[in-house]
Coordinates of C-alpha atoms in Angstrom, one line a residue:
F1303 CA 0.0 0.0 0.0
S1304 CA 1.1 3.6 -0.5
S1305 CA 2.1 5.6 2.6
R1306 CA -1.0 7.8 2.1
T1307 CA -3.3 4.8 2.2
L1308 CA -1.6 3.4 5.3
W1309 CA -2.0 6.8 7.0
R1310 CA -5.8 6.7 6.2
L1311 CA -6.0 3.3 7.7
G1312 CA -4.2 4.5 10.8
Y1313 CA -6.5 7.5 11.0
C1314 CA -9.6 5.3 10.9
A1315 CA -8.2 3.0 13.5
R1316 CA -7.7 6.0 15.8
L1317 CA -11.3 7.0 15.2
L1318 CA -12.4 3.5 16.0
K1319 CA -10.5 3.6 19.3
T1320 CA -11.5 7.1 20.5
N1321 CA -15.1 7.4 19.3
H1322 CA -16.6 3.9 19.3
F1323 CA -15.1 1.8 22.1
R1324 CA -17.1 3.4 24.9
T1325 CA -18.2 0.1 26.3
A1326 CA -17.5 -3.6 25.7
A1327 CA -21.0 -3.9 24.2
S1328 CA -20.5 -1.4 21.5
N1329 CA -19.9 -3.8 18.6
T1330 CA -22.9 -2.2 16.8
S1331 CA -20.7 0.8 16.0
F1332 CA -18.6 -1.2 13.5
P1333 CA -20.7 -0.6 10.4
A1334 CA -20.3 3.2 10.8
V1335 CA -16.5 2.7 11.1
W1336 CA -16.3 0.6 8.0
M1337 CA -18.4 3.0 6.1
L1338 CA -15.9 5.7 7.1
L1339 CA -13.0 3.4 6.1
A1340 CA -14.6 2.9 2.7
Q1341 CA -14.9 6.6 2.2
H1342 CA -11.2 7.2 3.0
S1343 CA -10.0 4.1 1.1
G1344 CA -11.7 4.5 -2.2
R1345 CA -8.7 3.0 -4.0
I1346 CA -8.8 -0.3 -2.2
P1347 CA -12.4 -1.7 -2.5
G1348 CA -10.9 -5.2 -2.4
L1349 CA -9.5 -4.6 1.1
F1350 CA -13.0 -3.6 2.3
V1351 CA -14.5 -6.8 0.9
V1352 CA -11.9 -9.0 2.5
V1353 CA -12.0 -7.3 5.9
K1354 CA -15.8 -7.4 5.9
K1355 CA -15.6 -11.2 5.8
N1356 CA -13.2 -11.5 8.8
T1357 CA -14.6 -13.0 12.0
F1358 CA -14.1 -9.9 14.2
F1359 CA -16.7 -8.0 12.2
T1360 CA -20.2 -9.4 13.1
M1361 CA -23.4 -7.8 11.9
P1362 CA -25.5 -6.7 14.9
E1363 CA -28.7 -8.7 15.7
T1364 CA -31.5 -7.2 13.7
V1365 CA -33.6 -6.7 16.8
E1366 CA -30.9 -4.2 18.0
D1367 CA -30.9 -2.1 14.9
K1368 CA -32.4 1.4 15.6
T1369 CA -33.8 1.6 12.1
N1370 CA -35.4 -1.8 12.2
P1371 CA -39.2 -1.3 12.4
E1372 CA -39.7 -5.0 13.4
L1373 CA -38.2 -4.5 16.9
Y1374 CA -41.6 -4.7 18.5
L1375 CA -43.5 -6.7 15.9
P1376 CA -44.8 -10.2 16.6
H1377 CA -43.0 -13.3 15.5
P1378 CA -42.9 -13.3 11.6
G1379 CA -44.4 -16.8 11.6
V1380 CA -47.9 -15.4 12.3
R1381 CA -48.2 -14.0 8.7
G1382 CA -51.3 -15.4 7.1
M1383 CA -52.9 -16.7 10.3
I1384 CA -56.7 -17.0 10.1
V1385 CA -57.5 -18.7 13.4
L1386 CA -56.0 -16.7 16.3
N1387 CA -53.2 -18.5 18.1
R1388 CA -51.9 -16.2 20.8
E1389 CA -48.9 -18.4 21.7
A1390 CA -47.5 -17.9 18.2
F1391 CA -46.9 -14.2 18.8
K1392 CA -44.2 -14.8 21.3
R1393 CA -40.8 -13.2 20.5
T1394 CA -37.6 -12.5 22.3
V1395 CA -35.7 -9.2 21.6
V1396 CA -32.4 -8.0 22.9
V1397 CA -32.7 -4.6 24.6
P1398 CA -30.3 -2.4 26.6
A1399 CA -30.5 -2.5 30.4
L1400 CA -28.6 -1.0 33.4
K1401 CA -27.9 -3.1 36.5
V1402 CA -28.8 -0.9 39.4
K1403 CA -29.0 -1.4 43.2
K1404 CA -32.7 -1.7 44.1
E1405 CA -32.6 1.1 46.6
I1406 CA -31.7 3.7 44.0
V1407 CA -34.0 2.4 41.1
S1408 CA -36.4 5.3 41.5
S1409 CA -33.6 7.9 41.3
V1410 CA -32.2 6.3 38.2
L1411 CA -35.7 6.2 36.6
K1412 CA -36.2 9.9 37.3
S1413 CA -32.7 10.9 36.1
L1414 CA -32.9 8.9 32.9
K1415 CA -36.6 9.3 32.1
Q1416 CA -35.8 10.3 28.5
S1417 CA -33.8 7.0 27.9
V1418 CA -35.9 4.5 29.9
L1419 CA -38.4 2.2 28.1
Q1420 CA -41.8 3.9 27.9
R1421 CA -43.8 1.3 26.1
P1422 CA -47.2 0.6 27.7
G1423 CA -47.6 -3.0 29.0
L1424 CA -43.8 -3.6 29.4
K1425 CA -42.1 -3.4 32.8
R1426 CA -39.3 -0.8 33.0
V1427 CA -37.7 -2.5 36.0
V1428 CA -37.2 -6.3 36.3
E1429 CA -35.4 -8.5 38.8
D1430 CA -31.9 -9.7 38.4
P1431 CA -32.0 -13.5 38.8
E1432 CA -28.4 -13.6 39.9
D1433 CA -28.5 -10.8 42.4
E1434 CA -31.6 -10.2 44.6
D1435 CA -30.2 -6.8 45.7
S1436 CA -30.1 -5.5 42.2
R1437 CA -32.6 -4.7 39.4
F1438 CA -32.3 -4.2 35.7
V1439 CA -33.7 -0.9 34.4
I1440 CA -34.8 -1.5 30.8
L1441 CA -33.7 1.2 28.4
D1442 CA -35.4 2.2 25.1
P1443 CA -33.4 0.5 22.3
H1444 CA -34.4 3.4 20.0
K1445 CA -32.8 5.9 22.4
I1446 CA -29.8 3.7 23.1
P1447 CA -29.2 2.1 19.7
E1448 CA -25.5 1.3 20.2
F1449 CA -25.9 -0.1 23.7
S1450 CA -23.9 2.7 25.1
L1451 CA -24.9 5.8 26.9
G1452 CA -23.9 9.3 26.0
E1453 CA -21.7 11.6 28.0
S1454 CA -24.6 13.3 29.8
E1455 CA -26.2 10.0 30.9
Q1456 CA -22.9 8.7 32.1
Q1457 CA -22.3 11.8 34.2
V1458 CA -25.8 11.4 35.8
L1459 CA -25.0 7.7 36.6
K1460 CA -21.6 8.7 38.0
Q1461 CA -23.3 11.0 40.5
L1462 CA -25.5 8.1 41.6
S1463 CA -22.5 5.7 41.8
V1464 CA -23.9 3.5 39.1
H1465 CA -21.6 1.7 36.6
P1466 CA -22.5 3.1 33.2
E1467 CA -22.0 -0.2 31.3
V1468 CA -25.0 -1.2 29.3
S1469 CA -26.0 -4.9 29.4
K1470 CA -28.0 -6.9 26.9
Y1471 CA -31.3 -8.0 28.3
H1472 CA -33.4 -10.7 26.6
L1473 CA -36.9 -9.4 26.8
E1474 CA -39.8 -11.8 26.0
L1475 CA -42.7 -10.2 24.2
T1476 CA -46.1 -12.0 24.1
Y1477 CA -49.5 -11.4 22.5
E1478 CA -50.5 -9.2 25.4
N1479 CA -47.6 -6.8 24.7
F1480 CA -48.5 -6.0 21.1
K1481 CA -51.0 -3.4 20.0
S1482 CA -53.9 -4.4 17.8
E1483 CA -52.4 -2.6 14.8
E1484 CA -49.1 -4.4 15.2
I1485 CA -50.9 -7.7 15.5
L1486 CA -53.0 -7.2 12.4
R1487 CA -50.1 -5.7 10.4
A1488 CA -48.1 -8.9 11.2
V1489 CA -51.0 -11.2 10.2
L1490 CA -52.4 -9.7 7.1
P1491 CA -50.5 -10.0 3.8
E1492 CA -47.8 -7.4 3.4
G1493 CA -48.8 -4.2 1.6
Q1494 CA -52.5 -4.5 2.4
D1495 CA -54.4 -1.9 4.4
V1496 CA -54.8 -2.7 8.1
T1497 CA -58.1 -1.5 9.6
S1498 CA -58.0 -1.4 13.4
G1499 CA -60.5 1.5 13.8
F1500 CA -64.1 0.9 14.7
S1501 CA -67.3 2.6 15.9
R1502 CA -68.1 1.7 19.5
V1503 CA -71.8 1.4 20.4
G1504 CA -72.0 0.4 24.0
H1505 CA -70.4 -3.1 24.3
I1506 CA -70.4 -3.5 20.5
A1507 CA -67.5 -2.7 18.1
H1508 CA -68.7 -2.1 14.6
L1509 CA -66.3 -2.6 11.8
N1510 CA -66.5 -1.9 8.0
L1511 CA -64.0 -4.4 6.6
R1512 CA -62.8 -4.4 3.1
D1513 CA -62.9 -7.4 0.8
H1514 CA -59.3 -8.4 1.2
Q1515 CA -59.7 -8.4 5.0
L1516 CA -62.8 -10.8 5.0
P1517 CA -60.8 -14.1 5.2
Y1518 CA -59.3 -12.7 8.5
R1519 CA -62.5 -11.2 9.8
H1520 CA -62.9 -13.6 12.8
L1521 CA -59.3 -13.1 13.9
I1522 CA -59.7 -9.3 13.5
G1523 CA -62.8 -9.4 15.6
Q1524 CA -61.1 -11.4 18.3
V1525 CA -58.1 -9.1 18.4
I1526 CA -60.4 -6.0 18.6
M1527 CA -62.2 -7.6 21.5
D1528 CA -59.0 -8.6 23.3
K1529 CA -57.4 -5.2 23.1
N1530 CA -60.4 -3.0 24.0
P1531 CA -61.8 -3.5 27.5
G1532 CA -65.6 -3.5 27.7
I1533 CA -66.1 -4.7 24.1
T1534 CA -67.9 -8.1 24.2
C1535 CA -69.3 -8.2 20.7
V1536 CA -67.7 -7.4 17.4
V1537 CA -69.8 -7.0 14.2
N1538 CA -69.1 -6.3 10.6
K1539 CA -71.5 -4.5 8.2
T1540 CA -72.4 -6.8 5.4
S1541 CA -74.6 -4.6 3.2
I1542 CA -75.3 -0.9 2.6
I1543 CA -77.8 0.9 4.8
D1544 CA -81.4 0.0 3.9
S1545 CA -82.9 3.3 2.6
T1546 CA -86.3 2.5 4.1
Y1547 CA -85.4 1.8 7.7
R1548 CA -81.8 3.0 7.8
N1549 CA -80.4 -0.3 9.3
F1550 CA -78.1 -2.8 7.7
E1551 CA -77.3 -6.5 8.0
M1552 CA -74.3 -7.4 10.0
E1553 CA -72.3 -10.5 10.9
V1554 CA -71.1 -11.2 14.5
L1555 CA -67.3 -11.8 14.2
A1556 CA -66.4 -12.4 17.8
G1557 CA -68.0 -12.5 21.2
E1558 CA -71.6 -12.8 22.4
N1559 CA -74.5 -12.5 19.9
N1560 CA -76.2 -9.7 21.9
L1561 CA -76.9 -6.6 19.9
V1562 CA -79.2 -4.9 22.4
T1563 CA -76.9 -2.3 24.0
K1564 CA -76.7 0.9 26.0
V1565 CA -75.0 4.1 25.0
K1566 CA -74.5 7.5 26.4
E1567 CA -74.4 10.7 24.3
N1568 CA -74.1 14.2 25.6
N1569 CA -74.9 12.9 29.2
I1570 CA -78.1 11.2 28.0
A1571 CA -78.6 7.4 28.1
Y1572 CA -80.2 5.5 25.3
E1573 CA -81.0 1.8 24.8
L1574 CA -81.3 0.2 21.4
D1575 CA -81.1 -3.0 19.3
F1576 CA -78.1 -2.1 17.0
S1577 CA -79.2 -4.7 14.4
K1578 CA -82.7 -3.1 13.9
V1579 CA -82.2 0.6 14.3
Y1580 CA -79.9 3.3 13.1
W1581 CA -77.3 4.7 15.5
N1582 CA -74.1 6.5 14.6
P1583 CA -71.8 7.6 17.5
R1584 CA -70.0 10.0 15.1
L1585 CA -73.0 12.3 15.1
S1586 CA -73.0 13.2 18.8
T1587 CA -71.4 16.6 18.1
E1588 CA -74.0 17.4 15.5
H1589 CA -76.9 16.4 17.7
G1590 CA -75.6 18.7 20.4
R1591 CA -75.1 21.6 17.9
I1592 CA -78.7 21.6 16.8
V1593 CA -80.1 21.2 20.3
E1594 CA -78.0 24.2 21.4
L1595 CA -80.0 26.3 18.9
L1596 CA -83.2 25.6 20.8
K1597 CA -84.7 27.6 23.6
P1598 CA -87.2 26.5 26.3
G1599 CA -90.7 26.8 24.8
D1600 CA -89.6 26.2 21.2
V1601 CA -91.2 23.5 19.1
L1602 CA -89.2 20.8 17.4
F1603 CA -90.5 18.6 14.6
D1604 CA -88.1 15.6 14.1
V1605 CA -89.1 14.0 10.8
F1606 CA -86.7 11.1 10.9
A1607 CA -86.2 10.8 14.6
G1608 CA -84.6 7.4 15.0
I1609 CA -84.4 6.5 18.7
G1610 CA -84.4 10.1 19.8
P1611 CA -80.9 11.8 19.7
F1612 CA -82.5 15.1 18.7
A1613 CA -85.9 14.7 20.3
I1614 CA -85.0 13.6 23.8
P1615 CA -82.4 16.3 24.6
A1616 CA -84.7 18.9 23.1
A1617 CA -87.5 17.7 25.4
R1618 CA -85.1 17.9 28.4
R1619 CA -84.5 21.5 27.3
K1620 CA -88.2 22.1 27.9
C1621 CA -89.1 22.2 24.2
R1622 CA -92.3 20.7 22.8
V1623 CA -91.3 17.9 20.6
F1624 CA -93.1 16.0 17.8
A1625 CA -90.9 13.0 16.8
N1626 CA -91.5 10.6 13.9
D1627 CA -89.9 7.5 12.4
L1628 CA -91.1 5.1 9.8
N1629 CA -89.2 2.1 11.2
P1630 CA -91.4 0.4 13.8
E1631 CA -88.4 -0.7 15.7
S1632 CA -87.1 2.8 15.9
Y1633 CA -90.5 4.0 17.0
T1634 CA -90.6 1.4 19.8
W1635 CA -87.1 2.3 21.1
L1636 CA -88.0 6.0 20.8
L1637 CA -90.9 5.4 23.2
H1638 CA -88.7 3.4 25.4
N1639 CA -86.0 6.0 25.6
C1640 CA -88.5 8.8 26.2
K1641 CA -89.6 6.9 29.3
L1642 CA -86.1 6.0 30.3
N1643 CA -85.2 9.8 30.3
K1644 CA -88.6 10.8 31.8
V1645 CA -89.7 13.0 28.9
D1646 CA -92.5 10.8 27.6
T1647 CA -95.1 13.4 28.5
K1648 CA -93.2 16.1 26.5
V1649 CA -92.7 14.1 23.3
K1650 CA -95.5 13.1 20.9
A1651 CA -94.2 10.2 18.9
F1652 CA -95.4 9.0 15.5
N1653 CA -94.7 5.9 13.3
M1654 CA -95.4 7.4 9.9
D1655 CA -93.8 8.0 6.5
G1656 CA -92.0 11.4 6.6
R1657 CA -94.3 13.0 4.0
D1658 CA -97.4 11.9 5.8
F1659 CA -95.9 13.3 9.1
L1660 CA -95.2 16.7 7.5
R1661 CA -98.7 16.8 5.8
G1662 CA -100.4 15.6 8.9
P1663 CA -99.2 16.4 12.4
V1664 CA -96.8 19.1 11.3
R1665 CA -99.3 20.9 9.1
E1666 CA -101.9 20.7 11.8
E1667 CA -99.7 22.1 14.5
L1668 CA -98.3 24.9 12.4
S1669 CA -101.8 25.8 11.2
K1670 CA -102.9 26.1 14.8
E1671 CA -99.9 27.8 16.3
L1672 CA -98.6 30.3 13.7
P1673 CA -101.8 32.4 13.4
L1674 CA -101.6 32.9 17.2
L1675 CA -98.1 34.2 17.2
K1676 CA -97.6 37.8 18.2
E1677 CA -94.7 40.0 17.2
E1678 CA -93.4 40.0 20.8
Q1679 CA -93.6 36.2 21.2
K1680 CA -90.2 34.4 20.8
T1681 CA -91.4 30.8 20.2
A1682 CA -89.3 29.3 17.3
F1683 CA -90.3 26.3 15.2
H1684 CA -87.6 24.0 14.0
I1685 CA -87.9 21.0 11.6
V1686 CA -85.0 18.5 11.6
M1687 CA -84.7 16.2 8.6
N1688 CA -81.8 13.8 9.3
L1689 CA -82.1 11.3 6.4
P1690 CA -79.0 12.4 4.4
A1691 CA -79.6 10.0 1.5
L1692 CA -83.2 11.3 0.8
A1693 CA -84.1 14.3 2.9
V1694 CA -83.6 16.9 0.2
E1695 CA -86.2 15.1 -1.9
F1696 CA -88.8 15.7 0.8
L1697 CA -88.5 19.5 0.7
D1698 CA -91.1 19.8 -1.9
V1699 CA -93.7 18.9 0.8
F1700 CA -93.3 22.5 2.1
R1701 CA -94.7 24.0 -1.1
H1702 CA -98.0 25.5 0.0
L1703 CA -98.2 23.3 3.0
L1704 CA -100.3 26.0 4.8
V1705 CA -103.2 28.0 3.6
G1706 CA -103.9 31.6 4.7
E1707 CA -102.0 34.8 5.3
P1708 CA -98.4 34.4 6.2
C1709 CA -97.3 34.8 9.8
S1710 CA -94.7 37.3 10.8
P1711 CA -91.3 36.5 9.2
A1712 CA -89.8 35.7 12.6
G1713 CA -92.3 32.9 13.1
L1714 CA -91.5 31.0 9.8
P1715 CA -90.2 27.5 10.7
T1716 CA -86.5 26.8 10.3
V1717 CA -85.5 23.6 8.5
H1718 CA -82.3 21.7 9.2
C1719 CA -82.0 19.4 6.2
Y1720 CA -79.1 16.9 5.9
G1721 CA -77.7 15.5 2.7
F1722 CA -74.7 13.8 1.2
S1723 CA -72.7 15.3 -1.7
K1724 CA -69.9 14.0 -3.9
H1725 CA -69.8 17.3 -5.8
S1726 CA -66.6 19.3 -6.0
N1727 CA -68.5 22.2 -4.4
P1728 CA -70.8 20.3 -1.9
T1729 CA -72.2 23.5 -0.4
R1730 CA -73.4 24.8 -3.7
D1731 CA -74.6 21.3 -4.7
I1732 CA -76.9 20.8 -1.7
Q1733 CA -78.3 24.3 -1.9
E1734 CA -79.1 23.9 -5.6
R1735 CA -80.8 20.6 -5.0
A1736 CA -82.8 22.1 -2.1
E1737 CA -83.9 25.1 -4.3
A1738 CA -85.0 22.7 -7.0
S1739 CA -87.3 20.9 -4.5
L1740 CA -88.6 24.1 -3.0
G1741 CA -89.1 25.9 -6.3
T1742 CA -87.4 29.0 -5.1
S1743 CA -84.0 30.6 -4.5
L1744 CA -82.3 30.4 -1.1
A1745 CA -79.5 32.8 -2.0
G1746 CA -78.8 34.9 1.1
R1747 CA -81.4 33.0 3.1
C1748 CA -79.6 29.8 4.1
S1749 CA -76.4 28.5 5.8
T1750 CA -74.5 25.3 5.3
F1751 CA -72.6 23.4 7.9
L1752 CA -70.1 20.6 7.1
V1753 CA -71.0 17.7 9.4
R1754 CA -68.4 15.1 8.5
N1755 CA -66.5 13.5 5.8
V1756 CA -68.3 10.2 5.2
A1757 CA -65.9 8.7 2.6
P1758 CA -63.3 10.0 0.1
N1759 CA -65.1 12.7 -1.9
K1760 CA -68.3 12.3 0.0
E1761 CA -69.4 14.9 2.5
M1762 CA -72.4 15.0 4.9
L1763 CA -73.8 18.5 5.2
C1764 CA -76.6 20.3 7.0
L1765 CA -78.5 23.0 5.2
S1766 CA -80.4 25.4 7.5
F1767 CA -83.0 27.9 6.3
Q1768 CA -86.3 29.6 7.1
I1769 CA -89.0 28.4 4.8
P1770 CA -89.9 31.4 2.6
A1771 CA -93.5 32.6 3.1
D1772 CA -94.2 32.4 -0.6
V1773 CA -93.3 28.7 -0.5
L1774 CA -95.0 27.7 2.7
Y1775 CA -98.3 29.5 2.2
K1776 CA -101.0 29.3 -0.4
R1777 CA -103.0 32.5 -0.2
P1778 CA -106.8 32.0 -0.2
C1779 CA -108.9 33.4 -3.1
P1780 CA -110.3 36.8 -2.4
D1781 CA -113.9 36.6 -1.1
E1782 CA -115.4 38.3 -4.2
A1783 CA -118.8 37.9 -5.6
K1784 CA -117.7 37.4 -9.2
P1785 CA -118.5 33.8 -10.2
A1786 CA -115.9 33.8 -13.0
S1787 CA -113.2 34.8 -10.5
K1788 CA -114.3 32.1 -8.2
R1789 CA -114.3 29.5 -11.0
L1790 CA -110.8 30.6 -12.1
C1791 CA -109.5 30.5 -8.6
T1792 CA -111.0 27.0 -8.0
S1793 CA -109.6 25.8 -11.3
Q1794 CA -106.1 27.1 -10.5
D1795 CA -106.2 25.6 -7.0
S1796 CA -107.3 22.2 -8.4
S1797 CA -104.5 22.1 -10.9
E1798 CA -102.0 23.2 -8.3
E1799 CA -103.0 20.5 -5.9
K1800 CA -102.5 17.9 -8.6
L1801 CA -99.1 19.3 -9.4
L1802 CA -98.0 19.2 -5.7
S1803 CA -99.4 15.7 -5.1

């Protein structure tokens, strides 16, 4: 070799001695040294290859590599498992540890809190089987990747009279130590989406699995139940929501076949059969938002009431409530929950089609109440239409729903109509669809609230507006004596009724 090459080798050897031999356990620093050597010895690639094969250079165990994402993953043999075998998830990893006298363990934990293992479910302090007066403090392998402490940590330990040498501790990981996402990611085929999220409805976990996950569905259900205390039943939706009753078929994946459950939303308790009625825990904020708009004495008409998440809190707010749902099961649970929350005397419940409810009880109540309103009265009328798939199509019912002279503008009912939109401008889309149903413009007379993103490119919105007087009211014919005028008026009314029906 040339003198210059030999000098470079000597320089690298000095680096190796001064920078990397902190402790006897620092063999994981070798790769960095040889990379440095390769950089300074570009003319001798053959030497690098030969030396790399020599016995004194050993690659570190993969479980010690700070860049290895598999450090805390289950045993690789679980890939493709369909029937859950918890024993197969066992794995032993090598982690850094400090041997410490048991009386100063708490001081060491406090002083090295940034370097100590913080993983939930794993002990940070374990017994030393060879010395009952000592304990091993487990360190985070990602924070101590080379099994040697930095200068600052060594100074802290020196003050505590603790030897700074880092030991290798063989830590056994079991099924109980892994998170649900880690388990499912290890089981499902590589590259496929892992769904560990779910909706919780009382003791029920509700999943929406994708096709590629279905072969593993029972394992997924069991893992979700194992890792979430209080979950005793896991179900998967097997069909889209029925547009008539807003429920869907489901398969029980794990646990008890009991779908009658209890939930609590905004400090109000509800009971329901999740297989027969619609309930979405993601709408609790929206339920609360609408109820906050109501004042004691207001009147709420809930056209698609479900089991009562708008109606019951409104009744507890001392509003008069008319609640309706077409689904007989929802109607039954609505009555049950009204009694459960002691508002059954404040809620009038109906089991009708939405259009029949609007043309019947709603029209009757508005016809009776609106003419009695005085300017100084502050009673407000709200109509909630929470059937996002179809509600906008029901708005045409408001065309000339009432007959007579319009009430004061302040008394006109406010509609809160929900809808889905896949349009690039969902706000404009839902407004234009509502205007088409009403037969009038809502420009400057409505507001739109984005409720939630239901799916990619699919939004759920709430359009709120006061029904314009010229839409809600059909003015009576003038009481004139001219027979021709009467005949004309009657003819117009008749044709208009046919159009609206």
